[in-house]
mmCIF file with all atom_site columns, C-alpha atoms in Angstrom:
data_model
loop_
_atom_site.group_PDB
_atom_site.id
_atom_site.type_symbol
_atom_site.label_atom_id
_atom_site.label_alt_id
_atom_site.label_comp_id
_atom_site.label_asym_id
_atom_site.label_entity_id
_atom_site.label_seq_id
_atom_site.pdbx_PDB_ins_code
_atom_site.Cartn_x
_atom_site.Cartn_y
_atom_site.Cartn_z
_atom_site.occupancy
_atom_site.B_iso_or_equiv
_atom_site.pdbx_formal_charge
_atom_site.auth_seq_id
_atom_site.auth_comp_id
_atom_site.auth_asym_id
_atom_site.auth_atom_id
_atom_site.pdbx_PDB_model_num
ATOM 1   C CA . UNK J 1 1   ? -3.977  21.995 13.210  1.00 65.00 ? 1   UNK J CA 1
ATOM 2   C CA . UNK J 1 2   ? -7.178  23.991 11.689  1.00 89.00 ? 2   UNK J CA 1
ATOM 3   C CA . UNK J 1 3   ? -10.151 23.224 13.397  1.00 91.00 ? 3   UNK J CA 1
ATOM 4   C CA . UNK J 1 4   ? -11.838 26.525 11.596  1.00 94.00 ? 4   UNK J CA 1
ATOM 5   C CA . UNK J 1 5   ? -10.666 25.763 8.486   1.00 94.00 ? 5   UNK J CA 1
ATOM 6   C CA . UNK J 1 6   ? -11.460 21.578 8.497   1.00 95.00 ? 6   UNK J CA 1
ATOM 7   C CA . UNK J 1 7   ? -15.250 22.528 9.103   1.00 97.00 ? 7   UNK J CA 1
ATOM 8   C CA . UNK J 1 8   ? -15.556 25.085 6.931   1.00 97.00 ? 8   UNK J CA 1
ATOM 9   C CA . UNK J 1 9   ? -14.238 23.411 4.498   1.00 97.00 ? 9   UNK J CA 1
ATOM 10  C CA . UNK J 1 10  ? -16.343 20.406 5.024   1.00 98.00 ? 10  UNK J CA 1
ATOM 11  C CA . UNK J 1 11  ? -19.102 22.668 4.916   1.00 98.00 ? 11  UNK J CA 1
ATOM 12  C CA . UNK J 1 12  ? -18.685 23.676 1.443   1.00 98.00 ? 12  UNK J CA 1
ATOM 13  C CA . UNK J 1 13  ? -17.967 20.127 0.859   1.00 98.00 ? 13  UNK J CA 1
ATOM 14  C CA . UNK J 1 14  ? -21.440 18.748 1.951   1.00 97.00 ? 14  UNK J CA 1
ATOM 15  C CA . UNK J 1 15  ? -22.630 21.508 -0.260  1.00 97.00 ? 15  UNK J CA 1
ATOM 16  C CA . UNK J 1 16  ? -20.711 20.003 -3.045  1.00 98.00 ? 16  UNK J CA 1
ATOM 17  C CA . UNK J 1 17  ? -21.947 16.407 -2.140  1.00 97.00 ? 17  UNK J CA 1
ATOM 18  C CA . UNK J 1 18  ? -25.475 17.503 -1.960  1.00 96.00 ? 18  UNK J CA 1
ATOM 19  C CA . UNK J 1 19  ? -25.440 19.742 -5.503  1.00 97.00 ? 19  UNK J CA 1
ATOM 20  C CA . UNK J 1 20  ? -23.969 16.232 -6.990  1.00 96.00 ? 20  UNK J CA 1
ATOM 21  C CA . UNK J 1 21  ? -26.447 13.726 -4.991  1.00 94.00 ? 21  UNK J CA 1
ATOM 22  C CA . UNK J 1 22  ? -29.784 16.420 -6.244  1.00 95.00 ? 22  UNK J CA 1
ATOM 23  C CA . UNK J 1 23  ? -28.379 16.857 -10.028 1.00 96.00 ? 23  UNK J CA 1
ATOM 24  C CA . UNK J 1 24  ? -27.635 13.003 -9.870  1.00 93.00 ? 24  UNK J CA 1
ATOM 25  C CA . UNK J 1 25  ? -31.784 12.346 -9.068  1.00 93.00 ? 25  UNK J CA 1
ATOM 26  C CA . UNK J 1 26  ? -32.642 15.577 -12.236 1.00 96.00 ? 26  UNK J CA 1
ATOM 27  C CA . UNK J 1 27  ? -30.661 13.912 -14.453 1.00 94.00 ? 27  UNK J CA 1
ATOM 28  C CA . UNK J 1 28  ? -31.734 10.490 -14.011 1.00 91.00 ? 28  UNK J CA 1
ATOM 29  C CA . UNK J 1 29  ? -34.951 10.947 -12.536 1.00 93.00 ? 29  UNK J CA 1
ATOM 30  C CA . UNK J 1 30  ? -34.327 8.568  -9.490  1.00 89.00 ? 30  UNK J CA 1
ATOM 31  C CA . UNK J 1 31  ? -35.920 8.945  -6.452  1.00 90.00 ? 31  UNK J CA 1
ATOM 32  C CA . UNK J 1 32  ? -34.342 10.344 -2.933  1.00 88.00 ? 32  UNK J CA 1
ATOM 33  C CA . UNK J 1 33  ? -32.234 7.235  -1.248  1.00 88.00 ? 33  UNK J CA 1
ATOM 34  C CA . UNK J 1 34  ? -34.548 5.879  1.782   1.00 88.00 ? 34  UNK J CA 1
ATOM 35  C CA . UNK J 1 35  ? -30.988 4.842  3.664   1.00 88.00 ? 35  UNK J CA 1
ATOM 36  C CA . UNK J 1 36  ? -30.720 8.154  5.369   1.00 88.00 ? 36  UNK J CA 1
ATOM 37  C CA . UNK J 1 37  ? -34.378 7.742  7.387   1.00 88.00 ? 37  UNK J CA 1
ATOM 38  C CA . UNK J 1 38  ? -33.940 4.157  8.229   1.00 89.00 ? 38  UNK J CA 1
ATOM 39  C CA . UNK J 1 39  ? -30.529 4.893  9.246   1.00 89.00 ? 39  UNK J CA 1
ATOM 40  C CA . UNK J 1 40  ? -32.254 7.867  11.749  1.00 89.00 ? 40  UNK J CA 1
ATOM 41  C CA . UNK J 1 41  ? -34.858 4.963  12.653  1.00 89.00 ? 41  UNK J CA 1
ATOM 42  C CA . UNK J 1 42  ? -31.882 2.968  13.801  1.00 88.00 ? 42  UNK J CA 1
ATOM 43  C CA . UNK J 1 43  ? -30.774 5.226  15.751  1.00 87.00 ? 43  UNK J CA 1
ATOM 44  C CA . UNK J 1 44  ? -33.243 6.630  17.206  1.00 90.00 ? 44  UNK J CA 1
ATOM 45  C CA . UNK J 1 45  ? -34.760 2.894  18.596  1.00 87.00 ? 45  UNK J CA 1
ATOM 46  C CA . UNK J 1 46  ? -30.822 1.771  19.840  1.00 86.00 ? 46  UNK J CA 1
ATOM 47  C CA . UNK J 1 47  ? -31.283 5.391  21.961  1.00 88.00 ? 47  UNK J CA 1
ATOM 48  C CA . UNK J 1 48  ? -34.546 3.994  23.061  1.00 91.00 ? 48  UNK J CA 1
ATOM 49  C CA . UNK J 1 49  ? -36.388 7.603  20.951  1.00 90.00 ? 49  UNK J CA 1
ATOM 50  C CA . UNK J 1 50  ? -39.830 7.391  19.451  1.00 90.00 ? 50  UNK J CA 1
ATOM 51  C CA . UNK J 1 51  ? -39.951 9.391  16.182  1.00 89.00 ? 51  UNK J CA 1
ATOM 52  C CA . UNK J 1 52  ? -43.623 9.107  15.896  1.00 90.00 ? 52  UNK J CA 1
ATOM 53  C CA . UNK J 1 53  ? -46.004 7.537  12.860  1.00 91.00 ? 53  UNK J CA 1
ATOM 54  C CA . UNK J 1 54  ? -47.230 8.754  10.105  1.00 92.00 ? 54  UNK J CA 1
ATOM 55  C CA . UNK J 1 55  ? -45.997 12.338 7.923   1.00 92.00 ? 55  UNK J CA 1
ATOM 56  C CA . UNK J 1 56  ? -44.853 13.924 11.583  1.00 91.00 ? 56  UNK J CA 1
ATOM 57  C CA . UNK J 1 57  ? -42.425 10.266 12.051  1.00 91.00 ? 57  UNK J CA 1
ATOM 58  C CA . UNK J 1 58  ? -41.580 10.233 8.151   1.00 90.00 ? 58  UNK J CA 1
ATOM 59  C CA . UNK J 1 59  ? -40.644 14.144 8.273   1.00 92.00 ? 59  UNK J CA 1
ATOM 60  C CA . UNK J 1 60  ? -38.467 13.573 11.351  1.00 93.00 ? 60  UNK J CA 1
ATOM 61  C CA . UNK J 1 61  ? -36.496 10.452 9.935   1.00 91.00 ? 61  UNK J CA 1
ATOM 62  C CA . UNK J 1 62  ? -35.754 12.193 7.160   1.00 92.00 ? 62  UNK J CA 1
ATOM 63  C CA . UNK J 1 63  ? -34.264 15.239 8.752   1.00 92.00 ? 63  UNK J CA 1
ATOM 64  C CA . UNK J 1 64  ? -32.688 12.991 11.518  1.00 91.00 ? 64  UNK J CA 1
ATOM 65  C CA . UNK J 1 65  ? -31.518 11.273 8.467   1.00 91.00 ? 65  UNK J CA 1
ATOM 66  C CA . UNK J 1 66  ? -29.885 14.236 6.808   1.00 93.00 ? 66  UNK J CA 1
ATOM 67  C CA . UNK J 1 67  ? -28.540 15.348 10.103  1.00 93.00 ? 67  UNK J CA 1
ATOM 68  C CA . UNK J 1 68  ? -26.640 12.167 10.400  1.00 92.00 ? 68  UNK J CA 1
ATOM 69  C CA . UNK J 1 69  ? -25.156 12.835 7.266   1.00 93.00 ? 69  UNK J CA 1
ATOM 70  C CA . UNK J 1 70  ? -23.986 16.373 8.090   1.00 96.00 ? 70  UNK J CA 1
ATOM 71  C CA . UNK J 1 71  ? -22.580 15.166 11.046  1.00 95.00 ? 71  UNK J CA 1
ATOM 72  C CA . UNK J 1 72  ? -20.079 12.423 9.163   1.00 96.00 ? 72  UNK J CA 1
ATOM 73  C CA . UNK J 1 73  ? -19.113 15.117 7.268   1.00 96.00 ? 73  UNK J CA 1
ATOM 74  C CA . UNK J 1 74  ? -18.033 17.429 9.401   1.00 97.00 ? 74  UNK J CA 1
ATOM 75  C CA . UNK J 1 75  ? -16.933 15.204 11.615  1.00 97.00 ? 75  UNK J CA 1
ATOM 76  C CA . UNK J 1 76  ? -14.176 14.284 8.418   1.00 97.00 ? 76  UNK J CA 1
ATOM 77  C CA . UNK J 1 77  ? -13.130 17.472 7.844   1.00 97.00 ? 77  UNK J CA 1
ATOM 78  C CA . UNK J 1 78  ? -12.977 18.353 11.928  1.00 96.00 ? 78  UNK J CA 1
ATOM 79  C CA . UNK J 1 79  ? -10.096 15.211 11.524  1.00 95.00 ? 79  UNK J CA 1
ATOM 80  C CA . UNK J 1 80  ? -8.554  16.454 8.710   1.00 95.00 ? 80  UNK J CA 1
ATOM 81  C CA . UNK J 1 81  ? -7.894  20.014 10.240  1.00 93.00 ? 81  UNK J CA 1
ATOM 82  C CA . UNK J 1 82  ? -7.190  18.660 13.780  1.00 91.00 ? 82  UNK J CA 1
ATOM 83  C CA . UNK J 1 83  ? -4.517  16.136 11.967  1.00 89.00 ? 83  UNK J CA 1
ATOM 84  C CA . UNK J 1 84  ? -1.006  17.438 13.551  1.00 82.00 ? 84  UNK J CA 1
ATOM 85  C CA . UNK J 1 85  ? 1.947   18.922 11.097  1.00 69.00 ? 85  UNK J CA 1
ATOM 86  C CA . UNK J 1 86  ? 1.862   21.977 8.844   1.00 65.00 ? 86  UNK J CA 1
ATOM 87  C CA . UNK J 1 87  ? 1.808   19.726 5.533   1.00 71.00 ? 87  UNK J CA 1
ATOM 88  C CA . UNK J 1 88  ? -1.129  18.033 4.101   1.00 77.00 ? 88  UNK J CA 1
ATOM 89  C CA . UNK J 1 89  ? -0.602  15.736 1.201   1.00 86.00 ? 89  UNK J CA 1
ATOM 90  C CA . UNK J 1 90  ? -1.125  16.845 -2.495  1.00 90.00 ? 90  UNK J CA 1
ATOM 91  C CA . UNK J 1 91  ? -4.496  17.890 -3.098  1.00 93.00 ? 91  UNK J CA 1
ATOM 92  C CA . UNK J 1 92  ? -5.540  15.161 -5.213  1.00 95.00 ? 92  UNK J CA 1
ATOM 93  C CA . UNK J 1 93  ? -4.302  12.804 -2.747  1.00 96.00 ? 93  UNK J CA 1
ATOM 94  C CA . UNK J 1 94  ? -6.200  14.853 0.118   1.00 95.00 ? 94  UNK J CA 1
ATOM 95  C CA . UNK J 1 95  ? -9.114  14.788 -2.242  1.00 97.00 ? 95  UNK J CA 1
ATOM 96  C CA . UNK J 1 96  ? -9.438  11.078 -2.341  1.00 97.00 ? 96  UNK J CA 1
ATOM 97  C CA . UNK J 1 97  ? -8.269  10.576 1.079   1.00 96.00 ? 97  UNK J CA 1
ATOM 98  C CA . UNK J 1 98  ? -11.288 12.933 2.060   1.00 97.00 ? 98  UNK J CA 1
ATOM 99  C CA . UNK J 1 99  ? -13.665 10.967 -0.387  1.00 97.00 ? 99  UNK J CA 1
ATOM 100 C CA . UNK J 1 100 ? -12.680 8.121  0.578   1.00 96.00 ? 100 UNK J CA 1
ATOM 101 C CA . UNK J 1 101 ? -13.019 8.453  4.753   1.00 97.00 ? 101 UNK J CA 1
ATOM 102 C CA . UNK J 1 102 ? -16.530 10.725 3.799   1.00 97.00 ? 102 UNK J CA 1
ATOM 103 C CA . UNK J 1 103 ? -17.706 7.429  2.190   1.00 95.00 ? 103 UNK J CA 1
ATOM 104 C CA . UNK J 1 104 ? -16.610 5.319  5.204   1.00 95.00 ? 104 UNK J CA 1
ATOM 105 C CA . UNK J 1 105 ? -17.611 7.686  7.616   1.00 95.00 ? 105 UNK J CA 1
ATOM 106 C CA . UNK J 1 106 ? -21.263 7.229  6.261   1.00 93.00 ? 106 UNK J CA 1
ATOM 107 C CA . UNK J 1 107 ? -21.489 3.911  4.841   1.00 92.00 ? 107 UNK J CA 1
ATOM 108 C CA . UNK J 1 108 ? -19.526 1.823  7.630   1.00 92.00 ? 108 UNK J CA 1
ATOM 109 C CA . UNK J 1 109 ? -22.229 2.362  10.175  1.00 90.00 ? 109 UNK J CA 1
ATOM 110 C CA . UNK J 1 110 ? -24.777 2.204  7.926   1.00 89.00 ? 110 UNK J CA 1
ATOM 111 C CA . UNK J 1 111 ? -23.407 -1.431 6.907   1.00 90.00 ? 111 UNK J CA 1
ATOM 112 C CA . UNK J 1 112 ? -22.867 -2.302 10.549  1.00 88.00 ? 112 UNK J CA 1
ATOM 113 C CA . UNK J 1 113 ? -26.264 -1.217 11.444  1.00 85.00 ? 113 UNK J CA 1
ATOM 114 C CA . UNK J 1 114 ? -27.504 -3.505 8.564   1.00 87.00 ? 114 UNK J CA 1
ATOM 115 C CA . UNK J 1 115 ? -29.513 -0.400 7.186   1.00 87.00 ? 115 UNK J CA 1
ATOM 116 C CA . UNK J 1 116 ? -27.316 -1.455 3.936   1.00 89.00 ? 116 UNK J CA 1
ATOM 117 C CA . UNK J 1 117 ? -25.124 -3.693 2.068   1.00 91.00 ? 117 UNK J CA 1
ATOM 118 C CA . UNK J 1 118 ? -22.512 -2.382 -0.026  1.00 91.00 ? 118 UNK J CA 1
ATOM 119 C CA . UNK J 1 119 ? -21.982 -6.002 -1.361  1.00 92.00 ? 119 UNK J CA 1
ATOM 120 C CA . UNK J 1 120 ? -24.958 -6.007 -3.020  1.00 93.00 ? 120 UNK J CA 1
ATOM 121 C CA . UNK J 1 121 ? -25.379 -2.923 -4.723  1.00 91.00 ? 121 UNK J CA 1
ATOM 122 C CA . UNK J 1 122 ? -25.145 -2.993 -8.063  1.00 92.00 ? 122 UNK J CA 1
ATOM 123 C CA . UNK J 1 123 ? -22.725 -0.356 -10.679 1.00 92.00 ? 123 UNK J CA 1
ATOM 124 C CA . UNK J 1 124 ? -25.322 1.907  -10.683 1.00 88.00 ? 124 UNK J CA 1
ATOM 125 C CA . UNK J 1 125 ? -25.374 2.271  -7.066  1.00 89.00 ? 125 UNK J CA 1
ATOM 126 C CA . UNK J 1 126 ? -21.888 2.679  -6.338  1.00 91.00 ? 126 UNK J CA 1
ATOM 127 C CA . UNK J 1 127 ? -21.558 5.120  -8.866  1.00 89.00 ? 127 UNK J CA 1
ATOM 128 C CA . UNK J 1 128 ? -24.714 7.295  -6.952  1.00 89.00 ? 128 UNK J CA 1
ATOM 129 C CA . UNK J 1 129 ? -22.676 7.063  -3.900  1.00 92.00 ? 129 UNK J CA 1
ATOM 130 C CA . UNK J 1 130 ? -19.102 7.259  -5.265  1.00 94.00 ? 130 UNK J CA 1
ATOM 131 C CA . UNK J 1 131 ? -19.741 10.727 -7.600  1.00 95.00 ? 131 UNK J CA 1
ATOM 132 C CA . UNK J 1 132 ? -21.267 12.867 -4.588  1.00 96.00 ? 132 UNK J CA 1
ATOM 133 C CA . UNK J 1 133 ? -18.417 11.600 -2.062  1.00 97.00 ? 133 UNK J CA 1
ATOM 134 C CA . UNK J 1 134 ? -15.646 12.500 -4.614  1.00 97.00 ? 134 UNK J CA 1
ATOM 135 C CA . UNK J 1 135 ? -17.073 15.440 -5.062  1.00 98.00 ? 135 UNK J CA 1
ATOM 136 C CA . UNK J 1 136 ? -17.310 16.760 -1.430  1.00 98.00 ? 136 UNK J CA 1
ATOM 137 C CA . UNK J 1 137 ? -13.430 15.212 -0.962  1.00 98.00 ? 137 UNK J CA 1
ATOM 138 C CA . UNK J 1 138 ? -12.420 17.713 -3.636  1.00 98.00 ? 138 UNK J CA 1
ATOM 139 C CA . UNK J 1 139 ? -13.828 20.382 -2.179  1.00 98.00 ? 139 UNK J CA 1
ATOM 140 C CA . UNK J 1 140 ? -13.513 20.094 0.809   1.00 98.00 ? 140 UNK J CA 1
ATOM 141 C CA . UNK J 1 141 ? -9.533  19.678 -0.293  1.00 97.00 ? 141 UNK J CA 1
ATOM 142 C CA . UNK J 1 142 ? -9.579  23.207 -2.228  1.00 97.00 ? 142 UNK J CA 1
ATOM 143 C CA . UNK J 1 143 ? -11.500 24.771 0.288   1.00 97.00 ? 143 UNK J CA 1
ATOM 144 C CA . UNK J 1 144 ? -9.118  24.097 3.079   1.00 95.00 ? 144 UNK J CA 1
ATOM 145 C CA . UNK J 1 145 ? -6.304  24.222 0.930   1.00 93.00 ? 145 UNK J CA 1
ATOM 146 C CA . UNK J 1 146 ? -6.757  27.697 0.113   1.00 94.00 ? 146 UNK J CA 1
ATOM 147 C CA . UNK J 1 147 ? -7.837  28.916 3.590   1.00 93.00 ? 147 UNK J CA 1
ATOM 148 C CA . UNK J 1 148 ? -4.617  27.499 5.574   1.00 90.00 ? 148 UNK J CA 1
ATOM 149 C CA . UNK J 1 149 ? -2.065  28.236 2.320   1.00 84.00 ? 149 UNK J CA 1
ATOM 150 C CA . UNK J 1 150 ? 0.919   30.075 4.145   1.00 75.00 ? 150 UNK J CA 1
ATOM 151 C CA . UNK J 1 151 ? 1.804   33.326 2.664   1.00 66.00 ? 151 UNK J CA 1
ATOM 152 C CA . UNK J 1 152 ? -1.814  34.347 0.797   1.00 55.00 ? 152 UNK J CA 1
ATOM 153 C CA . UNK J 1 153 ? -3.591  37.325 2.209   1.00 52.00 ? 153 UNK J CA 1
ATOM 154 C CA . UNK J 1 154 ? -6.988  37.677 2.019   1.00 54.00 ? 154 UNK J CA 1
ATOM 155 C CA . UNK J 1 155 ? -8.533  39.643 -1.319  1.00 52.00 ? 155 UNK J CA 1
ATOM 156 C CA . UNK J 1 156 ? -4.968  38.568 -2.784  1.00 49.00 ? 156 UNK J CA 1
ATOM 157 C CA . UNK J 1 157 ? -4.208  36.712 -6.075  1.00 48.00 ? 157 UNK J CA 1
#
């Protein structure tokens, strides 16, 4: 178990996500998703919490909304170092095992909340939430991979 090591890893990982998710909306000029702020509306009214009208409500959804999606995925790479045993699977099976529960962590509730509908997104919308998560599984894979490698010493090649 590497409780230091799973969120620090999934730090660098949401970085990774994020770099994808921004160079995804340069590249094709689409606009920022508006799933993370209703998702923070959800929330907020099943917790019985205002988050005002107007730019003040809209700024707090959407860093509510961003919050949220820090918190999945940390909270994926806190599992992954608290998982028991001193071997973790190949990393490019830890890499899509880490995609793979990033994407559920965030787009399960979402789906149960009925903020979204994976069933009807189209190609072009799976592939805008597909390339980010794969992304942040990979790194957050190497990351952790190369701070809990046994036998490698800091500053060491």
């Amino acid at each position: 178990m590497n409780l230091t090591a799973g969120v620090t890893a999934a730090a660098a990982g949401i970085t990774a996500l994020d770099t994808v998710g921004y160079l995804d909306m340069v590249v094709r000029g689409r606009p920022a998703s508006d799933v993370p702020a209703e998702a923070a509306d959800e929330v907020a009214g099943r917790a019985g919490i205002d988050l005002g009208h107007g730019e003040e409500g809209d700024s707090r959804r959407t860093g509510l909304g961003a919050l949220l999606g820090y918190t999945a995925g940390l909270g994926v790479g806190v599992l992954y170092g608290l998982l028991p045993g001193g071997r973790r699977p190949a990393l490019p099976l830890a890499a899509l095992g880490l995609s793979l529960a990033a994407m559920a962590a965030s787009d399960i509730p979402l789906a149960a909340a009925g903020v979204t509908d994976p069933r009807r997104w189209d190609a072009a919308s799976w592939v805008s939430d597909l390339l980010p998560h794969l992304a942040y599984g990979l790194t957050t894979a190497v990351v952790y991979d190369r701070l809990t490698r046994p036998g490698r010493r800091r500053g060491r090649r």
